[in-house]
Coordinates of C-alpha atoms in Angstrom, one line a residue:
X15 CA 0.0 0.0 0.0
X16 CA 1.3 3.4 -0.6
X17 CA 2.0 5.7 2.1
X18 CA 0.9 8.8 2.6
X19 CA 3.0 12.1 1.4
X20 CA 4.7 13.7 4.3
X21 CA 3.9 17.3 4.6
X22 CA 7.6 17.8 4.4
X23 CA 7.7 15.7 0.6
X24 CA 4.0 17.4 -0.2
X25 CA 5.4 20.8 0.1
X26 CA 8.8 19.8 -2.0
X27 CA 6.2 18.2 -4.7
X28 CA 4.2 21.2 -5.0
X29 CA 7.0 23.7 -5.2
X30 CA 8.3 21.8 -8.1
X31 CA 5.7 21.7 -9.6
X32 CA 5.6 25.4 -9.1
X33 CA 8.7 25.5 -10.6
X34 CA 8.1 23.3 -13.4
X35 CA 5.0 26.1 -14.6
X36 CA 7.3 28.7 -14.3
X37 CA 9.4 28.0 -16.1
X38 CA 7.7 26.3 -18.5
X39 CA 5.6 29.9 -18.9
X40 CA 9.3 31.2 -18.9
X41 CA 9.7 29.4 -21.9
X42 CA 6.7 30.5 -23.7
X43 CA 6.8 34.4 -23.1
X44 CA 10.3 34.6 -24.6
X45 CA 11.0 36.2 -27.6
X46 CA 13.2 34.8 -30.6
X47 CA 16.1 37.5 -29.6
X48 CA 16.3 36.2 -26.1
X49 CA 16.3 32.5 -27.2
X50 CA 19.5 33.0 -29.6
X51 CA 21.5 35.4 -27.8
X52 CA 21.6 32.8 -25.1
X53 CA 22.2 29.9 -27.8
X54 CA 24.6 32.2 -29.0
X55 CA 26.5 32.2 -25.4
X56 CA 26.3 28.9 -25.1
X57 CA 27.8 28.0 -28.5
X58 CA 30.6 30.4 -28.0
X59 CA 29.0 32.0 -31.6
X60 CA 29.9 35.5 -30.4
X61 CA 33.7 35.5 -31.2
X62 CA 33.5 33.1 -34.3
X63 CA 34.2 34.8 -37.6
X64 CA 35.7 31.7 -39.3
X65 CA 35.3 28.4 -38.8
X66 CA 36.8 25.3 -40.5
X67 CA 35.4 22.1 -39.5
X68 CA 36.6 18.6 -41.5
X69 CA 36.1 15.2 -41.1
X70 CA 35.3 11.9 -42.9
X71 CA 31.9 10.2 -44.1
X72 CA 29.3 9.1 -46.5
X73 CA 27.1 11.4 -49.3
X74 CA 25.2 11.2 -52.3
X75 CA 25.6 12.6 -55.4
X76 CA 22.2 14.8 -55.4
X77 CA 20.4 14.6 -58.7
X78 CA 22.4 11.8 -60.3
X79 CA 20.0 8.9 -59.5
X80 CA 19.8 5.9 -61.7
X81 CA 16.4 5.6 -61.9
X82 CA 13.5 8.8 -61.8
X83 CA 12.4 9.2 -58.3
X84 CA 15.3 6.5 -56.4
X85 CA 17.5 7.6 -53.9
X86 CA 20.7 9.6 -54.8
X87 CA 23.8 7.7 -55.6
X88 CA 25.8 6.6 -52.4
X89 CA 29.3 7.7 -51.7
X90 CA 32.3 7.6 -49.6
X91 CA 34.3 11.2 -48.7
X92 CA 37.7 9.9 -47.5
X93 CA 38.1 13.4 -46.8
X94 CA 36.0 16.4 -46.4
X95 CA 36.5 19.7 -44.8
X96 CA 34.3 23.5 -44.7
X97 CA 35.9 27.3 -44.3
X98 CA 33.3 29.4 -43.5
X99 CA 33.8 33.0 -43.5
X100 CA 30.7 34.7 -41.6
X101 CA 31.9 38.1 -41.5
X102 CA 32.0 38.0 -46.0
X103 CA 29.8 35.7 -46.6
X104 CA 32.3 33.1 -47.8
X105 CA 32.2 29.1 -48.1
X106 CA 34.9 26.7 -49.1
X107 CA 34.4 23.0 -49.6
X108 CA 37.0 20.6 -50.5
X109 CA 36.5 16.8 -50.8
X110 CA 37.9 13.4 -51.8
X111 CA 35.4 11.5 -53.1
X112 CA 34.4 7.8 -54.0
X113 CA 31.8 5.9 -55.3
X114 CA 29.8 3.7 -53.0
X115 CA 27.4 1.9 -55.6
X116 CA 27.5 1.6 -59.0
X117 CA 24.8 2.8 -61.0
X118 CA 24.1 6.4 -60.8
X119 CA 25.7 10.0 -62.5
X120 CA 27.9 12.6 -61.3
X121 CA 31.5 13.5 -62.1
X122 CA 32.7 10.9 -59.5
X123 CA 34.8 8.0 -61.0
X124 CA 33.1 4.5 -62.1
X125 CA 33.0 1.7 -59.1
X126 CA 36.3 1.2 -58.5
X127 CA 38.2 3.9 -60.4
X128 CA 39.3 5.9 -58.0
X129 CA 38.5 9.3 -56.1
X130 CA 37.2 12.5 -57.1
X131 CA 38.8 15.5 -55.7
X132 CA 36.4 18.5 -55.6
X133 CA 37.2 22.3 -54.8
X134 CA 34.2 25.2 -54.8
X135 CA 33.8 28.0 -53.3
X136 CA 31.4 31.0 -52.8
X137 CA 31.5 35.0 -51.5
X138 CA 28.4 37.0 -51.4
X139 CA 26.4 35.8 -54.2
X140 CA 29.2 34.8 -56.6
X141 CA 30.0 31.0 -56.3
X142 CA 32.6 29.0 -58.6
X143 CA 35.1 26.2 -58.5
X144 CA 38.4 25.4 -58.7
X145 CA 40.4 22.9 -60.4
X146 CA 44.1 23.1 -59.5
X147 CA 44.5 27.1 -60.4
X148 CA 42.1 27.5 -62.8
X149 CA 38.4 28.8 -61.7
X150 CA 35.2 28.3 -63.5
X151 CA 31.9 29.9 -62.1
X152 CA 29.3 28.0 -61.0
X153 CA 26.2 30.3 -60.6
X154 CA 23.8 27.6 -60.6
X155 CA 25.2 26.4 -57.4
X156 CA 25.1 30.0 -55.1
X157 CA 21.7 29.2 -53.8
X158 CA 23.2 25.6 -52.5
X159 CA 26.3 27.4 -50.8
X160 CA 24.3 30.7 -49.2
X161 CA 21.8 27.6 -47.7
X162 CA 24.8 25.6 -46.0
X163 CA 26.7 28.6 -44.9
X164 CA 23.6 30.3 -43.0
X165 CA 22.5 26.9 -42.0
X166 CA 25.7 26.2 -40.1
X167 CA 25.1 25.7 -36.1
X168 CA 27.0 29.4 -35.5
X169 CA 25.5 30.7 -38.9
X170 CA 22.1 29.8 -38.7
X171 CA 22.1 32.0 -35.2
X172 CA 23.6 35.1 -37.0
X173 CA 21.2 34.6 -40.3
X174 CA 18.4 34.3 -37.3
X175 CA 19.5 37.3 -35.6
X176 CA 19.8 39.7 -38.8
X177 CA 17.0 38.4 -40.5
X178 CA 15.0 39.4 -37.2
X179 CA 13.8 35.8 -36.8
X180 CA 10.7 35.0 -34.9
X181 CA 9.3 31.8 -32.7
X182 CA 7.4 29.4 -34.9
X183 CA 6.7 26.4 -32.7
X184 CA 7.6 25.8 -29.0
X185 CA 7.9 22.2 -28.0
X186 CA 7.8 22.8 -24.4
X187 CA 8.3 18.6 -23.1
X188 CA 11.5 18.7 -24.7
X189 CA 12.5 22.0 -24.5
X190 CA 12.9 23.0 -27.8
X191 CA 12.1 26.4 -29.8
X192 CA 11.8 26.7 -33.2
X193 CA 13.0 30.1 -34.4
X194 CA 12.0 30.6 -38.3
X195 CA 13.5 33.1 -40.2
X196 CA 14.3 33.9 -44.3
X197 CA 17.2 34.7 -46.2
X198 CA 15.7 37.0 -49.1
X199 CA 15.4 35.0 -52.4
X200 CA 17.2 32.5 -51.3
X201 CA 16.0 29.9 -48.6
X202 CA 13.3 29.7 -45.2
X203 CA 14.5 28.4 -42.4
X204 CA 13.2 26.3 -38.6
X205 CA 16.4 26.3 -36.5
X206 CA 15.1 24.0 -33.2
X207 CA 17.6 25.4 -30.1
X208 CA 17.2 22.7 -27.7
X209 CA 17.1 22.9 -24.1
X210 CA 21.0 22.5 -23.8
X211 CA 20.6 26.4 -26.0
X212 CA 22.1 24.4 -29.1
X213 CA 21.4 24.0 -32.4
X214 CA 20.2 20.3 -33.0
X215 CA 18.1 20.6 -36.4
X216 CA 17.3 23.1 -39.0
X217 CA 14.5 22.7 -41.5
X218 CA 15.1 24.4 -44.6
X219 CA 13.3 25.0 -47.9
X220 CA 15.1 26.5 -51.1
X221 CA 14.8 26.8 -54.8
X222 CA 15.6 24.2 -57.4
X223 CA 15.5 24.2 -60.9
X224 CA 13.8 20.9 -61.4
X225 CA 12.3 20.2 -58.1
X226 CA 10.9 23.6 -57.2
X227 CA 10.9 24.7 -53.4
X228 CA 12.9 21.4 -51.7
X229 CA 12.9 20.5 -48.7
X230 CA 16.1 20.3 -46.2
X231 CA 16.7 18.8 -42.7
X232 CA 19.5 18.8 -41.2
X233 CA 20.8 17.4 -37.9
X234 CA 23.7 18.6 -35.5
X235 CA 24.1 16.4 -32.6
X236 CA 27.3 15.0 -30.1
X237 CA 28.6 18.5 -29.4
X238 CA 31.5 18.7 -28.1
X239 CA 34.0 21.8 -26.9
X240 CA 36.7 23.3 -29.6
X241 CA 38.4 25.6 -27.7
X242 CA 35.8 27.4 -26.5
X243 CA 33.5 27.1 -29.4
X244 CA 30.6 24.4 -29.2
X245 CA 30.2 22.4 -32.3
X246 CA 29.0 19.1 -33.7
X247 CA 30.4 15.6 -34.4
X248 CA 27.6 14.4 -36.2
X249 CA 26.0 15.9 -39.2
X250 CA 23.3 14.4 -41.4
X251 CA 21.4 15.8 -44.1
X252 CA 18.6 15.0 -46.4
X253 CA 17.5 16.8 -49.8
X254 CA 14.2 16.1 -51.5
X255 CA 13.6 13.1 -49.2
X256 CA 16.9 11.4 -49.6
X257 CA 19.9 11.2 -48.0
X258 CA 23.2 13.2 -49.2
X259 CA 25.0 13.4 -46.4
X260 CA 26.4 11.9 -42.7
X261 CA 29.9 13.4 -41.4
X262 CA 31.8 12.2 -38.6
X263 CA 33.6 15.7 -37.8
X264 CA 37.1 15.0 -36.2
X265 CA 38.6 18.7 -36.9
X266 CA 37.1 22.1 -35.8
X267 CA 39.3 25.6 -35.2
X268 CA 37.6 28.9 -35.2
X269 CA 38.9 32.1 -36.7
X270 CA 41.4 30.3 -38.9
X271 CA 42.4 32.7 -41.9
X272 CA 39.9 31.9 -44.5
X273 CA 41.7 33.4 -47.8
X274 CA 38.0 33.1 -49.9
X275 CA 38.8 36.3 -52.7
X276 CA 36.7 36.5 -56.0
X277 CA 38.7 35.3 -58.8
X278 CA 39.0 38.4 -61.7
X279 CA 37.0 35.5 -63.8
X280 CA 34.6 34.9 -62.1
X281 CA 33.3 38.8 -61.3
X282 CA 30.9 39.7 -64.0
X283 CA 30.8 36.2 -65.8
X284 CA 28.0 35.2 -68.2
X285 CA 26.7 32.6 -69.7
X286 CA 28.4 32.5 -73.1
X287 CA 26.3 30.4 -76.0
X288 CA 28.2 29.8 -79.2
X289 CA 26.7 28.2 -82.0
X290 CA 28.6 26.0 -84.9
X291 CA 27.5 24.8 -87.7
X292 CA 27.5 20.7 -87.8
X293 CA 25.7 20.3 -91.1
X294 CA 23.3 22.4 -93.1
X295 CA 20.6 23.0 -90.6
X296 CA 22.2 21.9 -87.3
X297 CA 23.9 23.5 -84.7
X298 CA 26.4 22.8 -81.9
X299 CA 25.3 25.3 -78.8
X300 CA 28.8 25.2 -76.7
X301 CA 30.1 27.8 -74.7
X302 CA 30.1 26.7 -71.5
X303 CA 30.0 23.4 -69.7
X304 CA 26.7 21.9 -70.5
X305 CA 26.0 21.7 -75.0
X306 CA 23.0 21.8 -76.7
X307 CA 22.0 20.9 -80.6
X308 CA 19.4 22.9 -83.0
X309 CA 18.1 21.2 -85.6
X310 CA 16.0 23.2 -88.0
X311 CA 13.1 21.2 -89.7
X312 CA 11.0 22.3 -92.3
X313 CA 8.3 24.8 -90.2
X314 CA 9.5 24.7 -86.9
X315 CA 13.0 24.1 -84.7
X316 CA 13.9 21.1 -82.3
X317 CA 16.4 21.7 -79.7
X318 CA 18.3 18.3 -77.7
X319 CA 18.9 19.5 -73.9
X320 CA 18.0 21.9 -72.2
X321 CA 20.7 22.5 -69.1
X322 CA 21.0 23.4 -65.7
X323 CA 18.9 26.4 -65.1
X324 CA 17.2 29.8 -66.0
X325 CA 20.5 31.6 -66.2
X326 CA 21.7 28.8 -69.4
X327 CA 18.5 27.7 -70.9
X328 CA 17.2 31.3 -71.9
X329 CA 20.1 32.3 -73.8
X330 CA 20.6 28.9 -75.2
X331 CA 17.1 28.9 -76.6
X332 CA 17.3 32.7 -77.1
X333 CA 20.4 31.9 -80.0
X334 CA 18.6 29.1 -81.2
X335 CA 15.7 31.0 -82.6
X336 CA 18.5 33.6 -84.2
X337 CA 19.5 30.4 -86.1
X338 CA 16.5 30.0 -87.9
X339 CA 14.4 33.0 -87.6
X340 CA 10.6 33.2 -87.5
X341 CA 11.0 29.3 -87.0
X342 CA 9.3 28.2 -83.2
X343 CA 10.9 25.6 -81.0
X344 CA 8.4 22.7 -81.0
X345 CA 10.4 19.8 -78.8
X346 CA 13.3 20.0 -76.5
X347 CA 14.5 16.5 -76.4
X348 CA 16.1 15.7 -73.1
X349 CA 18.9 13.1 -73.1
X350 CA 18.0 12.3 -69.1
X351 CA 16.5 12.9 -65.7
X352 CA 20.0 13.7 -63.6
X353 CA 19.3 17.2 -62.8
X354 CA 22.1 19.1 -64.8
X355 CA 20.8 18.0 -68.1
X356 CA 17.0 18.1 -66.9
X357 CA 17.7 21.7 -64.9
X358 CA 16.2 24.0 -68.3
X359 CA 13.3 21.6 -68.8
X360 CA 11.3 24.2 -66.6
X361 CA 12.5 26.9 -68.5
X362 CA 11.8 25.5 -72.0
X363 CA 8.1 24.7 -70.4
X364 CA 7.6 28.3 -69.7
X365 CA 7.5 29.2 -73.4
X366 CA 5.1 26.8 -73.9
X367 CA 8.1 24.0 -75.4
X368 CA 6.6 20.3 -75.4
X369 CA 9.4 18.4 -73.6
X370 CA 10.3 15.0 -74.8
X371 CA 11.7 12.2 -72.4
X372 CA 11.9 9.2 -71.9
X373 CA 9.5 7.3 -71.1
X374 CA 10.8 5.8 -67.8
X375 CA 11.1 9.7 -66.7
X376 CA 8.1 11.1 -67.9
X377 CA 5.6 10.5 -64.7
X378 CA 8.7 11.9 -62.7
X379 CA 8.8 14.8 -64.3
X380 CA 5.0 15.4 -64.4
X381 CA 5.2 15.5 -60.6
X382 CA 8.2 17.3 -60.2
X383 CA 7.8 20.0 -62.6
X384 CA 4.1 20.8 -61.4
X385 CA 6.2 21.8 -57.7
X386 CA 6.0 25.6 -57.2
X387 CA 8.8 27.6 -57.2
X388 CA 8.3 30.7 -54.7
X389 CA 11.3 31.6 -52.9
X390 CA 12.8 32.7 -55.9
X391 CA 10.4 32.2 -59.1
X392 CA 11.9 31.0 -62.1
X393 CA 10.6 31.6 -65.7
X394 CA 8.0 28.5 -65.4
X395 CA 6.6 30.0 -62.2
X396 CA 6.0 33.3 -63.5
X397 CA 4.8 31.9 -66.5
X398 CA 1.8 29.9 -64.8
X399 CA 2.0 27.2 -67.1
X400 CA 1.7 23.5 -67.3
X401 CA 4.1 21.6 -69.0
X402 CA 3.4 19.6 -72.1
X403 CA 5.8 16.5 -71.5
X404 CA 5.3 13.3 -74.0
X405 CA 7.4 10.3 -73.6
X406 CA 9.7 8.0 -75.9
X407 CA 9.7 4.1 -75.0
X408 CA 13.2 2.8 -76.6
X409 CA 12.4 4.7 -80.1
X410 CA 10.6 7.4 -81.6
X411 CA 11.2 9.2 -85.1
X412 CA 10.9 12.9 -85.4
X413 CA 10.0 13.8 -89.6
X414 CA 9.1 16.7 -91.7
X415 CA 9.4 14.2 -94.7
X416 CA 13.0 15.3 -95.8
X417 CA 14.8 15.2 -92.1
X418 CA 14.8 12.8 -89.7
X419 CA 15.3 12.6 -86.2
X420 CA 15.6 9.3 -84.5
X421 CA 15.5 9.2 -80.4
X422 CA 16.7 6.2 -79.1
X423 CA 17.2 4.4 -75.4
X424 CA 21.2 3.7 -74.6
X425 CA 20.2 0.6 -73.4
X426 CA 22.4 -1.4 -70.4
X427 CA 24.1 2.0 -68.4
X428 CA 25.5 2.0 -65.4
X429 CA 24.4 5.8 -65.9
X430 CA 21.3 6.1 -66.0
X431 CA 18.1 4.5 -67.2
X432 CA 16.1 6.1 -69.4
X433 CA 18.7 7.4 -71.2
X434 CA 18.5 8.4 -74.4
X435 CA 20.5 9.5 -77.6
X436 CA 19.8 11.5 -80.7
X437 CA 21.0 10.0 -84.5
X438 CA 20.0 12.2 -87.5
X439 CA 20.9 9.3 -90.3
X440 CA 21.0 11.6 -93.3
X441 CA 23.7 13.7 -91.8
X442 CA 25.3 10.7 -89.8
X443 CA 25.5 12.4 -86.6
X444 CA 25.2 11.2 -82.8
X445 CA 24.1 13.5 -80.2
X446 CA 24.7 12.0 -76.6
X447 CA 25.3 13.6 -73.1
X448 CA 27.7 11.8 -70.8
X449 CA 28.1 8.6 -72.5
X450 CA 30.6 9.6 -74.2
X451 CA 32.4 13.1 -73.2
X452 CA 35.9 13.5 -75.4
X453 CA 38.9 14.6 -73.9
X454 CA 42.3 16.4 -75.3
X455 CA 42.4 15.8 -79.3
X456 CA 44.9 13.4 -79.6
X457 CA 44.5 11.7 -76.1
X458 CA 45.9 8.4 -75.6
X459 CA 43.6 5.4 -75.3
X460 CA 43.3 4.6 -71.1
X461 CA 45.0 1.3 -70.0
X462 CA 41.0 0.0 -69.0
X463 CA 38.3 1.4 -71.4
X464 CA 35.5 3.4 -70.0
X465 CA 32.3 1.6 -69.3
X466 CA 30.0 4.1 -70.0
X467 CA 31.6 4.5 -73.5
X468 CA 32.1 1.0 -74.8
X469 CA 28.6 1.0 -73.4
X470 CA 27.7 3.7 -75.8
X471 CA 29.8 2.1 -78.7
X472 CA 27.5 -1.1 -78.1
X473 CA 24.4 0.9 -78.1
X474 CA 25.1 2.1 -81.6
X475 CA 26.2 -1.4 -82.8
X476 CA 23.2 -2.9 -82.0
X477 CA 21.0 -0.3 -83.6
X478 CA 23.1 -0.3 -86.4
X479 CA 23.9 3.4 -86.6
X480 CA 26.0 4.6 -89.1
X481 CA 27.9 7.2 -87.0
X482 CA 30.7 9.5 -88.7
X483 CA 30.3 12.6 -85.9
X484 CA 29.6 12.7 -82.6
X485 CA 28.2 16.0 -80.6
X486 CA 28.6 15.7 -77.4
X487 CA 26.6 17.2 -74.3
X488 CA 29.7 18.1 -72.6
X489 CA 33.3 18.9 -74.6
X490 CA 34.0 19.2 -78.1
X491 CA 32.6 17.8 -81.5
X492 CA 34.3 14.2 -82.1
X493 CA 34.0 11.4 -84.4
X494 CA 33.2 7.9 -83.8
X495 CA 37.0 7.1 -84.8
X496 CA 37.8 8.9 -81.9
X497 CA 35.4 7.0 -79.5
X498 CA 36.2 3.8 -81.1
X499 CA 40.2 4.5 -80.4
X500 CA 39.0 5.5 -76.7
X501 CA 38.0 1.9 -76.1
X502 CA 40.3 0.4 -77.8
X503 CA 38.4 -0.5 -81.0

């Protein structure tokens, strides 16, 4: 039987409880400011201008998926380490990078090829990367970079506090607030402070040229002490449901010297769109690091790809209508879902373009591209259209009754599936994007051929091209002697 409380234990009960309310009500009259100030204090945030944090893990290469609607691509960072300059607005990321799996895109190596070594970098709203010396801007990716900076544990509290963040939820159990705030045009942001005043999670949303507004979570837990400055072992994060990254940080020293200048390049860059003449009637858009083709048919203009976003796709299409003028752009042939060849497909749908794909992509892309994109609208946003998207299963011909143009499925990829490859028979010509992506003229034939290309070489054998030229979706025009020398043929 249970015994009566003593008046002694009743009392200590009751002013507990007391307590308990208090400061539970504590919790609820506080403002945002006071909340992150004091997880400011406790983080040590108030002295940290740089930060450099490194460490080892698993990612995913986002947007490279073999199949429509699958989970990224796994892979293994044998090394990975952040610079984050708060005071300009800076980021640096440099990795070493392996494949996990084998199926998927991305620039990383083939299953057991070796590691990919990756270098970019960001200040203000300029972002590029860097490959030994040389820099190449890489506009597409600022939104990306400005998100993880200001969703840092110590950078999420300053965006909070100058965006003039404001308590969204209370979760008064655990102890948690929920401070939401917005970077202007770029990303919203839930930062949950938890009771230790910490930064444990931040739920994110920012623009994507496929995907529209995506969702981010990310996790920061097993803090430990860096001198002073509070910081996390563990970070995971997830983008657009899946998985792309889970560090194990080993390194962290604050106000390193963070070196992140503009390079002269890179200040005032543009997208440049070249056009050359393949044959009578078809053009090779280069320029920059994603090509597209224009093929002029008898009342109206195709175009293959569309790349990876606004700031590509309009001038790309914009040149292609100086090609053949008064001519519309009916299609825009797409050689696959992975998101750098897919990232103009909204863009193309906002002039009213019916997109082609394949098939296996198509419902993807019906659901995807139907996404809003409000944080910072795109041309298919503004336009309020729906896109027209019709798909190709293995083959589909394209004629005004003198031209043809054949689609076909590159069957058997480790790349991707779905993919598919443009032959215009007449002229003998091969349009394919990654497949296939030439180096150097005059390169020497690697001691183990690619697999992706001897893929492609199969491809045409069994379809019984009759290739002479081959225009590429990344690099330079090239021949099939060429690709046929590549693997060895």
């Amino acid at each position: 039987m249970l015994k009566p409380l003593t008046r002694t234990a009743a009392c200590l009960l009751a002013a507990a409880t007391v307590l308990g309310l208090a400061a539970c009500a504590a919790m609820n009259t506080e403002d945002a400011a006071t909340v992150l100030r004091r997880a400011d204090t406790a983080m040590g945030g108030a002295t940290v201008k740089t930060l450099r944090y490194a460490g080892t893990g698993t990612g995913t290469t986002f947007g490279q998926a073999w199949q429509p609607g699958q989970a990224w691509p796994r892979i293994t960072y044998s090394s990975y380490s952040r610079v984050l300059d708060y005071d300009n607005a800076a980021f640096r990321e440099d990795a070493a990078r392996s494949r996990a799996e084998v199926n998927g895109g991305g620039g990383v190596p083939l299953m057991g090829s070796g590691e990919q070594r990756t270098s970019v970098w960001l200040r203000g709203n300029l972002a590029w990367n860097m490959a030994g010396t040389t820099a190449s801007p890489a506009q597409l990716a600022a939104d990306g970079r400005i998100h993880d900076l200001w969703t840092s544990p110590h950078g999420a509290i300053k965006a909070a506090i100058r965006n003039q963040g404001t308590v969204a939820i209370r979760n008064a159990a655990r102890g948690e607030t929920g401070i939401a705030f917005t970077e202007p045009g770029r990303f919203s942001a839930t930062v949950w402070i938890n009771a230790g005043n910490l930064v444990e999670r931040i739920d994110s949303r920012l623009p994507h040229p496929v995907m529209g507004d995506i969702d981010v979570m990310t996790t920061y837990s097993d803090y430990k002490d860096f001198g002073g400055v509070k910081f996390p072992t563990r970070i995971r994060q997830s983008q657009g449901g899946f998985p792309v990254l889970d560090l194990q940080v080993s390194e962290v020293q604050a106000n390193v010297p963070a070196g992140i200048d503009v390079p002269a390049n890179v200040v005032g860059a543009t997208e440049r769109v070249t056009a050359e003449p393949a044959a009578p009637g078809v053009w090779f858009m280069a320029g920059g690091s994603h090509n597209s083709v224009a093929i002029e048919m008898r009342d109206h203009l195709m175009v293959v790809e569309s790349p990876l976003y606004d700031g590509r796709a309009l001038p790309m299409l914009e040149q292609a209508r100086k090609l053949a003028p008064g001519k519309e752009i009916r299609y825009v042939i797409n050689s696959h879902h992975h998101f750098d060849h897919s990232g103009g497909l909204r863009t193309a749908a906002s002039q009213g373009i019916t997109l082609v794909t394949s098939e296996v992509a198509r419902p993807y892309f019906e659901a995807t591209l139907a996404n809003p994109n409000r944080i910072s609208p795109d041309a298919f946003e503004k336009s309020g259209r729906t896109a027209v998207i019709t798909g190709v299963e293995g083959k589909r011909v394209f004629s005004d009754g003198g031209r043809n143009v054949e689609v076909y499925y590159i069957e058997g990829s480790v790349h991707s599936q779905g993919f598919m490859m443009v032959y215009l028979p007449a002229e003998k010509l091969l349009i394919e994007a990654d497949a296939y992506t030439p180096g150097p003229p005059n390169s020497p034939a690697p001691a183990v051929a690619n697999a992706n290309q001897v893929n492609l070489a199969e491809n045409i054998a069994r379809l019984k091209l009759d290739v002479d030229r081959i225009l590429p979706l990344h690099g330079r025009m090239t021949s099939m002697r060429e690709l046929n020398t590549m693997i060895g043929k």
